[in-house]
Amino acid sequence: MNQLVGHTPAKAVRYKNLPTSQNICLDTNLRHYAVFEDGQVEIRSYDDLMGATTAK
């Protein structure tokens, strides 16, 4: 991944994958967040997080 940005809010995460770069716009008004682990990035939803927390 070349760039993780947050500008121009939208409802969904936007991906721009080109032959030489991968870019993610994560500005979804706090609906999503990124987890970096072992050289990988995973985009997660706060709604899923809150649902998992309240299910316990």
PDB file of C-alpha atoms in Angstrom:
ATOM      1  CA  MET A   1       0.000   0.000   0.000  1.00  0.00           C
ATOM      2  CA  ASN A   2       1.329   3.408  -0.934  1.00  0.00           C
ATOM      3  CA  GLN A   3      -1.080   5.702   0.859  1.00  0.00           C
ATOM      4  CA  LEU A   4      -3.860   5.690   3.455  1.00  0.00           C
ATOM      5  CA  VAL A   5      -5.669   9.020   3.450  1.00  0.00           C
ATOM      6  CA  GLY A   6      -8.625  10.670   5.120  1.00  0.00           C
ATOM      7  CA  HIS A   7     -10.220  13.503   3.230  1.00  0.00           C
ATOM      8  CA  THR A   8     -13.499  14.142   1.412  1.00  0.00           C
ATOM      9  CA  PRO A   9     -15.867  12.152   3.662  1.00  0.00           C
ATOM     10  CA  ALA A  10     -18.102   9.481   2.132  1.00  0.00           C
ATOM     11  CA  LYS A  11     -20.195   6.553   3.384  1.00  0.00           C
ATOM     12  CA  ALA A  12     -17.861   3.917   1.963  1.00  0.00           C
ATOM     13  CA  VAL A  13     -14.123   3.323   1.976  1.00  0.00           C
ATOM     14  CA  ARG A  14     -12.635   4.095  -1.453  1.00  0.00           C
ATOM     15  CA  TYR A  15      -9.845   2.108  -3.060  1.00  0.00           C
ATOM     16  CA  LYS A  16      -7.693   3.204  -5.974  1.00  0.00           C
ATOM     17  CA  ASN A  17      -5.550   0.348  -7.218  1.00  0.00           C
ATOM     18  CA  LEU A  18      -3.207   0.991 -10.108  1.00  0.00           C
ATOM     19  CA  PRO A  19      -0.456  -1.219 -11.544  1.00  0.00           C
ATOM     20  CA  THR A  20       2.171   0.661  -9.515  1.00  0.00           C
ATOM     21  CA  SER A  21       0.238   1.766  -6.415  1.00  0.00           C
ATOM     22  CA  GLN A  22      -2.537   0.951  -3.979  1.00  0.00           C
ATOM     23  CA  ASN A  23      -4.318   3.796  -2.174  1.00  0.00           C
ATOM     24  CA  ILE A  24      -7.176   3.822   0.338  1.00  0.00           C
ATOM     25  CA  CYS A  25      -9.331   6.784   1.403  1.00  0.00           C
ATOM     26  CA  LEU A  26     -10.612   5.918   4.872  1.00  0.00           C
ATOM     27  CA  ASP A  27     -12.590   9.098   5.662  1.00  0.00           C
ATOM     28  CA  THR A  28     -16.044   7.685   6.388  1.00  0.00           C
ATOM     29  CA  ASN A  29     -16.940   9.920   9.345  1.00  0.00           C
ATOM     30  CA  LEU A  30     -15.545   7.391  11.848  1.00  0.00           C
ATOM     31  CA  ARG A  31     -17.422   4.409  10.343  1.00  0.00           C
ATOM     32  CA  HIS A  32     -14.220   2.483   9.539  1.00  0.00           C
ATOM     33  CA  TYR A  33     -10.687   2.055  10.836  1.00  0.00           C
ATOM     34  CA  ALA A  34      -7.512   0.319   9.706  1.00  0.00           C
ATOM     35  CA  VAL A  35      -5.586  -2.399  11.515  1.00  0.00           C
ATOM     36  CA  PHE A  36      -1.960  -2.998  10.493  1.00  0.00           C
ATOM     37  CA  GLU A  37      -0.596  -6.369  11.537  1.00  0.00           C
ATOM     38  CA  ASP A  38       2.261  -8.520  10.228  1.00  0.00           C
ATOM     39  CA  GLY A  39       2.727  -6.282   7.180  1.00  0.00           C
ATOM     40  CA  GLN A  40      -0.960  -6.465   6.214  1.00  0.00           C
ATOM     41  CA  VAL A  41      -3.748  -3.894   6.446  1.00  0.00           C
ATOM     42  CA  GLU A  42      -7.361  -4.757   7.207  1.00  0.00           C
ATOM     43  CA  ILE A  43     -10.206  -2.238   7.040  1.00  0.00           C
ATOM     44  CA  ARG A  44     -12.803  -2.790   9.742  1.00  0.00           C
ATOM     45  CA  SER A  45     -16.177  -1.282  10.575  1.00  0.00           C
ATOM     46  CA  TYR A  46     -16.933   0.415  13.890  1.00  0.00           C
ATOM     47  CA  ASP A  47     -20.501  -0.926  13.598  1.00  0.00           C
ATOM     48  CA  ASP A  48     -19.121  -4.485  13.518  1.00  0.00           C
ATOM     49  CA  LEU A  49     -16.868  -3.676  16.477  1.00  0.00           C
ATOM     50  CA  MET A  50     -19.737  -2.318  18.539  1.00  0.00           C
ATOM     51  CA  GLY A  51     -21.964  -5.278  17.610  1.00  0.00           C
ATOM     52  CA  ALA A  52     -19.239  -7.717  18.666  1.00  0.00           C
ATOM     53  CA  THR A  53     -18.776  -5.866  21.962  1.00  0.00           C
ATOM     54  CA  THR A  54     -22.475  -5.841  22.862  1.00  0.00           C
ATOM     55  CA  ALA A  55     -22.947  -9.504  21.904  1.00  0.00           C
ATOM     56  CA  LYS A  56     -20.789 -10.672  24.832  1.00  0.00           C
TER      57      LYS A  56
END
